[in-house]
Amino acid sequence: MSSKEGNAPYDIKGKVTLVGAGPGAPDLITLRGQLALVKADVIIYDDLANAELLTVCRADAVKIYVGKRAGRHYMPQEEIGAILVREALPGRKVVRLKGGDPLVFGRGGEEAELLTKAGIDFEIVPGVTAASAAGAMAGIPLTQRGVASAVVFVTGHECRDKSPEAEVDWAALARTRATLCIYMGARRLSAIAAALIQGGLSGDTPMAVVTNASLANEAVSVGVLDDAELLASAAVGQPALIIVGEVVRLREILAEAREGSFQSADRL
Ligand code: SAH
């Protein structure tokens, strides 16, 4: 290494890289995300990122935890933003590691906005979002010619301070016949299923609940909208991705073709 390269500990200008960590399995991060981790001076992470990912970074990298167990229920988003700015300003390479994809229900947009306001350079590295992982792991194609030509990522968790425009119109979604990938929906699954049925979907519409997709304790429960209560009980307290739509039926065909090579166990 030339002395020129060896002397400066940091870039003159700091930068934040918002990295999608993927759904949980440590080898489902992108190569670009992993390279950003390897180069980082500071890593800011929370619960959804697999702790194993932190083992690839430099031994002297500073790791800052900003998740739910950080002494309180939630670290307010403004506080996380302030930490990102504080760490990047002196010229450090900061990685903000986020579960799945940073821009899918990950508040990555808000963090990027904050960084823009603070004049800090940032980059976004996409990640495998939970819907993609759940589909792949459960053997359910999210779209399929002749079955579903649209897919919707929707949150089942209604946030209290949400504006009326941001509220989910389940009846409208029911009419699209798109595959619905519901994030954070396990707790409200019965109400969501009722709203979808009210909106015109049949109670026989197939539904899958995929918990801990890509992790060793991954599980898939399959049923129909009418089984919502039972299906939701399988997901209590775990990250769960709910897939609603005719594509769920294709799982059996695909699973058969692969001769039961799926690791997931059916509960129903
Ligand atoms: N940015 C993330 C989503 C964060 S919201 C992404 O792109 O995936 C958190 C929700 O994502 C969880 O409540 C759950 O609905 C879903 N989720 C995240 N990881 C998951 C996993 N391994 N298996 C199933 N669902 C998961």
mmCIF file with all atom_site columns, C-alpha atoms in Angstrom, residues 103-207:
data_model
loop_
_atom_site.group_PDB
_atom_site.id
_atom_site.type_symbol
_atom_site.label_atom_id
_atom_site.label_alt_id
_atom_site.label_comp_id
_atom_site.label_asym_id
_atom_site.label_entity_id
_atom_site.label_seq_id
_atom_site.pdbx_PDB_ins_code
_atom_site.Cartn_x
_atom_site.Cartn_y
_atom_site.Cartn_z
_atom_site.occupancy
_atom_site.B_iso_or_equiv
_atom_site.pdbx_formal_charge
_atom_site.auth_seq_id
_atom_site.auth_comp_id
_atom_site.auth_asym_id
_atom_site.auth_atom_id
_atom_site.pdbx_PDB_model_num
ATOM 1   C CA . LEU A 1 103 ? -37.265 1.817   0.948   1.00 0.00 ? 103 LEU A CA 1
ATOM 2   C CA . VAL A 1 104 ? -40.013 -0.735  1.624   1.00 0.00 ? 104 VAL A CA 1
ATOM 3   C CA . PHE A 1 105 ? -41.676 0.077   4.964   1.00 0.00 ? 105 PHE A CA 1
ATOM 4   C CA . GLY A 1 106 ? -38.180 0.792   6.229   1.00 0.00 ? 106 GLY A CA 1
ATOM 5   C CA . ARG A 1 107 ? -38.337 4.560   6.755   1.00 0.00 ? 107 ARG A CA 1
ATOM 6   C CA . GLY A 1 108 ? -35.287 4.821   4.503   1.00 0.00 ? 108 GLY A CA 1
ATOM 7   C CA . GLY A 1 109 ? -37.018 7.641   2.638   1.00 0.00 ? 109 GLY A CA 1
ATOM 8   C CA . GLU A 1 110 ? -37.302 9.694   5.813   1.00 0.00 ? 110 GLU A CA 1
ATOM 9   C CA . GLU A 1 111 ? -33.654 9.124   6.668   1.00 0.00 ? 111 GLU A CA 1
ATOM 10  C CA . ALA A 1 112 ? -32.595 10.064  3.139   1.00 0.00 ? 112 ALA A CA 1
ATOM 11  C CA . GLU A 1 113 ? -34.652 13.258  3.384   1.00 0.00 ? 113 GLU A CA 1
ATOM 12  C CA . LEU A 1 114 ? -32.989 14.172  6.645   1.00 0.00 ? 114 LEU A CA 1
ATOM 13  C CA . LEU A 1 115 ? -29.528 13.582  5.205   1.00 0.00 ? 115 LEU A CA 1
ATOM 14  C CA . THR A 1 116 ? -30.362 15.733  2.198   1.00 0.00 ? 116 THR A CA 1
ATOM 15  C CA . LYS A 1 117 ? -31.419 18.556  4.525   1.00 0.00 ? 117 LYS A CA 1
ATOM 16  C CA . ALA A 1 118 ? -28.180 18.200  6.495   1.00 0.00 ? 118 ALA A CA 1
ATOM 17  C CA . GLY A 1 119 ? -26.162 18.319  3.261   1.00 0.00 ? 119 GLY A CA 1
ATOM 18  C CA . ILE A 1 120 ? -24.738 14.831  3.775   1.00 0.00 ? 120 ILE A CA 1
ATOM 19  C CA . ASP A 1 121 ? -24.026 12.625  0.822   1.00 0.00 ? 121 ASP A CA 1
ATOM 20  C CA . PHE A 1 122 ? -25.869 9.310   0.814   1.00 0.00 ? 122 PHE A CA 1
ATOM 21  C CA . GLU A 1 123 ? -26.347 6.185   -1.241  1.00 0.00 ? 123 GLU A CA 1
ATOM 22  C CA . ILE A 1 124 ? -29.048 3.529   -1.100  1.00 0.00 ? 124 ILE A CA 1
ATOM 23  C CA . VAL A 1 125 ? -28.227 -0.154  -1.554  1.00 0.00 ? 125 VAL A CA 1
ATOM 24  C CA . PRO A 1 126 ? -31.372 -2.201  -2.235  1.00 0.00 ? 126 PRO A CA 1
ATOM 25  C CA . GLY A 1 127 ? -32.114 -5.386  -0.348  1.00 0.00 ? 127 GLY A CA 1
ATOM 26  C CA . VAL A 1 128 ? -34.273 -8.483  -0.710  1.00 0.00 ? 128 VAL A CA 1
ATOM 27  C CA . THR A 1 129 ? -37.599 -7.383  0.700   1.00 0.00 ? 129 THR A CA 1
ATOM 28  C CA . ALA A 1 130 ? -39.655 -9.715  2.931   1.00 0.00 ? 130 ALA A CA 1
ATOM 29  C CA . ALA A 1 131 ? -42.294 -10.265 0.220   1.00 0.00 ? 131 ALA A CA 1
ATOM 30  C CA . SER A 1 132 ? -39.703 -11.559 -2.244  1.00 0.00 ? 132 SER A CA 1
ATOM 31  C CA . ALA A 1 133 ? -38.114 -13.748 0.401   1.00 0.00 ? 133 ALA A CA 1
ATOM 32  C CA . ALA A 1 134 ? -41.457 -15.117 1.584   1.00 0.00 ? 134 ALA A CA 1
ATOM 33  C CA . GLY A 1 135 ? -42.501 -15.960 -1.980  1.00 0.00 ? 135 GLY A CA 1
ATOM 34  C CA . ALA A 1 136 ? -39.210 -17.655 -2.771  1.00 0.00 ? 136 ALA A CA 1
ATOM 35  C CA . MET A 1 137 ? -38.985 -19.570 0.476   1.00 0.00 ? 137 MET A CA 1
ATOM 36  C CA . ALA A 1 138 ? -42.615 -20.723 0.422   1.00 0.00 ? 138 ALA A CA 1
ATOM 37  C CA . GLY A 1 139 ? -42.549 -21.551 -3.303  1.00 0.00 ? 139 GLY A CA 1
ATOM 38  C CA . ILE A 1 140 ? -45.239 -19.008 -4.161  1.00 0.00 ? 140 ILE A CA 1
ATOM 39  C CA . PRO A 1 141 ? -44.693 -16.909 -7.296  1.00 0.00 ? 141 PRO A CA 1
ATOM 40  C CA . LEU A 1 142 ? -45.983 -13.404 -6.555  1.00 0.00 ? 142 LEU A CA 1
ATOM 41  C CA . THR A 1 143 ? -47.044 -12.990 -10.172 1.00 0.00 ? 143 THR A CA 1
ATOM 42  C CA . GLN A 1 144 ? -47.884 -15.698 -12.677 1.00 0.00 ? 144 GLN A CA 1
ATOM 43  C CA . ARG A 1 145 ? -49.132 -15.390 -16.235 1.00 0.00 ? 145 ARG A CA 1
ATOM 44  C CA . GLY A 1 146 ? -52.884 -15.924 -16.304 1.00 0.00 ? 146 GLY A CA 1
ATOM 45  C CA . VAL A 1 147 ? -53.196 -15.950 -12.508 1.00 0.00 ? 147 VAL A CA 1
ATOM 46  C CA . ALA A 1 148 ? -51.940 -12.620 -11.158 1.00 0.00 ? 148 ALA A CA 1
ATOM 47  C CA . SER A 1 149 ? -50.482 -9.793  -13.185 1.00 0.00 ? 149 SER A CA 1
ATOM 48  C CA . ALA A 1 150 ? -50.057 -7.343  -10.341 1.00 0.00 ? 150 ALA A CA 1
ATOM 49  C CA . VAL A 1 151 ? -48.589 -7.436  -6.870  1.00 0.00 ? 151 VAL A CA 1
ATOM 50  C CA . VAL A 1 152 ? -49.194 -4.986  -4.039  1.00 0.00 ? 152 VAL A CA 1
ATOM 51  C CA . PHE A 1 153 ? -46.947 -4.378  -1.021  1.00 0.00 ? 153 PHE A CA 1
ATOM 52  C CA . VAL A 1 154 ? -49.204 -3.082  1.731   1.00 0.00 ? 154 VAL A CA 1
ATOM 53  C CA . THR A 1 155 ? -48.900 -2.510  5.459   1.00 0.00 ? 155 THR A CA 1
ATOM 54  C CA . GLY A 1 156 ? -51.446 -4.037  7.816   1.00 0.00 ? 156 GLY A CA 1
ATOM 55  C CA . HIS A 1 157 ? -50.300 -1.819  10.614  1.00 0.00 ? 157 HIS A CA 1
ATOM 56  C CA . GLU A 1 158 ? -52.221 1.411   10.780  1.00 0.00 ? 158 GLU A CA 1
ATOM 57  C CA . CYS A 1 159 ? -50.069 4.126   12.179  1.00 0.00 ? 159 CYS A CA 1
ATOM 58  C CA . ARG A 1 160 ? -51.897 6.471   14.554  1.00 0.00 ? 160 ARG A CA 1
ATOM 59  C CA . ASP A 1 161 ? -50.720 9.797   13.188  1.00 0.00 ? 161 ASP A CA 1
ATOM 60  C CA . LYS A 1 162 ? -51.387 8.776   9.590   1.00 0.00 ? 162 LYS A CA 1
ATOM 61  C CA . SER A 1 163 ? -53.227 11.154  7.304   1.00 0.00 ? 163 SER A CA 1
ATOM 62  C CA . PRO A 1 164 ? -56.548 9.888   5.885   1.00 0.00 ? 164 PRO A CA 1
ATOM 63  C CA . GLU A 1 165 ? -54.997 9.724   2.382   1.00 0.00 ? 165 GLU A CA 1
ATOM 64  C CA . ALA A 1 166 ? -52.448 7.220   3.661   1.00 0.00 ? 166 ALA A CA 1
ATOM 65  C CA . GLU A 1 167 ? -55.100 4.859   5.042   1.00 0.00 ? 167 GLU A CA 1
ATOM 66  C CA . VAL A 1 168 ? -55.351 1.520   3.279   1.00 0.00 ? 168 VAL A CA 1
ATOM 67  C CA . ASP A 1 169 ? -58.486 1.042   1.191   1.00 0.00 ? 169 ASP A CA 1
ATOM 68  C CA . TRP A 1 170 ? -58.819 -2.746  1.485   1.00 0.00 ? 170 TRP A CA 1
ATOM 69  C CA . ALA A 1 171 ? -61.986 -2.854  -0.608  1.00 0.00 ? 171 ALA A CA 1
ATOM 70  C CA . ALA A 1 172 ? -60.187 -1.110  -3.470  1.00 0.00 ? 172 ALA A CA 1
ATOM 71  C CA . LEU A 1 173 ? -57.298 -3.567  -3.171  1.00 0.00 ? 173 LEU A CA 1
ATOM 72  C CA . ALA A 1 174 ? -59.740 -6.496  -3.224  1.00 0.00 ? 174 ALA A CA 1
ATOM 73  C CA . ARG A 1 175 ? -61.052 -5.276  -6.581  1.00 0.00 ? 175 ARG A CA 1
ATOM 74  C CA . THR A 1 176 ? -57.596 -5.258  -8.184  1.00 0.00 ? 176 THR A CA 1
ATOM 75  C CA . ARG A 1 177 ? -57.256 -9.068  -7.849  1.00 0.00 ? 177 ARG A CA 1
ATOM 76  C CA . ALA A 1 178 ? -53.562 -8.398  -7.394  1.00 0.00 ? 178 ALA A CA 1
ATOM 77  C CA . THR A 1 179 ? -51.448 -10.613 -5.151  1.00 0.00 ? 179 THR A CA 1
ATOM 78  C CA . LEU A 1 180 ? -51.390 -8.827  -1.800  1.00 0.00 ? 180 LEU A CA 1
ATOM 79  C CA . CYS A 1 181 ? -48.195 -8.968  0.224   1.00 0.00 ? 181 CYS A CA 1
ATOM 80  C CA . ILE A 1 182 ? -49.125 -7.700  3.654   1.00 0.00 ? 182 ILE A CA 1
ATOM 81  C CA . TYR A 1 183 ? -46.334 -6.497  5.950   1.00 0.00 ? 183 TYR A CA 1
ATOM 82  C CA . MET A 1 184 ? -46.902 -6.091  9.699   1.00 0.00 ? 184 MET A CA 1
ATOM 83  C CA . GLY A 1 185 ? -50.389 -7.526  9.329   1.00 0.00 ? 185 GLY A CA 1
ATOM 84  C CA . ALA A 1 186 ? -50.552 -10.556 11.626  1.00 0.00 ? 186 ALA A CA 1
ATOM 85  C CA . ARG A 1 187 ? -52.140 -8.755  14.541  1.00 0.00 ? 187 ARG A CA 1
ATOM 86  C CA . ARG A 1 188 ? -54.907 -7.259  12.440  1.00 0.00 ? 188 ARG A CA 1
ATOM 87  C CA . LEU A 1 189 ? -55.321 -10.215 10.093  1.00 0.00 ? 189 LEU A CA 1
ATOM 88  C CA . SER A 1 190 ? -58.941 -11.014 11.021  1.00 0.00 ? 190 SER A CA 1
ATOM 89  C CA . ALA A 1 191 ? -60.018 -7.411  10.424  1.00 0.00 ? 191 ALA A CA 1
ATOM 90  C CA . ILE A 1 192 ? -58.050 -7.248  7.163   1.00 0.00 ? 192 ILE A CA 1
ATOM 91  C CA . ALA A 1 193 ? -59.572 -10.512 5.894   1.00 0.00 ? 193 ALA A CA 1
ATOM 92  C CA . ALA A 1 194 ? -63.063 -9.228  6.776   1.00 0.00 ? 194 ALA A CA 1
ATOM 93  C CA . ALA A 1 195 ? -62.389 -5.986  4.898   1.00 0.00 ? 195 ALA A CA 1
ATOM 94  C CA . LEU A 1 196 ? -61.144 -7.888  1.837   1.00 0.00 ? 196 LEU A CA 1
ATOM 95  C CA . ILE A 1 197 ? -64.222 -10.124 1.876   1.00 0.00 ? 197 ILE A CA 1
ATOM 96  C CA . GLN A 1 198 ? -66.403 -7.053  2.280   1.00 0.00 ? 198 GLN A CA 1
ATOM 97  C CA . GLY A 1 199 ? -64.589 -5.616  -0.726  1.00 0.00 ? 199 GLY A CA 1
ATOM 98  C CA . GLY A 1 200 ? -65.567 -8.564  -2.903  1.00 0.00 ? 200 GLY A CA 1
ATOM 99  C CA . LEU A 1 201 ? -62.955 -11.296 -2.400  1.00 0.00 ? 201 LEU A CA 1
ATOM 100 C CA . SER A 1 202 ? -64.328 -14.746 -1.676  1.00 0.00 ? 202 SER A CA 1
ATOM 101 C CA . GLY A 1 203 ? -63.745 -16.269 1.760   1.00 0.00 ? 203 GLY A CA 1
ATOM 102 C CA . ASP A 1 204 ? -62.111 -19.124 -0.174  1.00 0.00 ? 204 ASP A CA 1
ATOM 103 C CA . THR A 1 205 ? -59.330 -16.912 -1.502  1.00 0.00 ? 205 THR A CA 1
ATOM 104 C CA . PRO A 1 206 ? -56.077 -18.624 -0.571  1.00 0.00 ? 206 PRO A CA 1
ATOM 105 C CA . MET A 1 207 ? -53.710 -17.030 1.869   1.00 0.00 ? 207 MET A CA 1
#
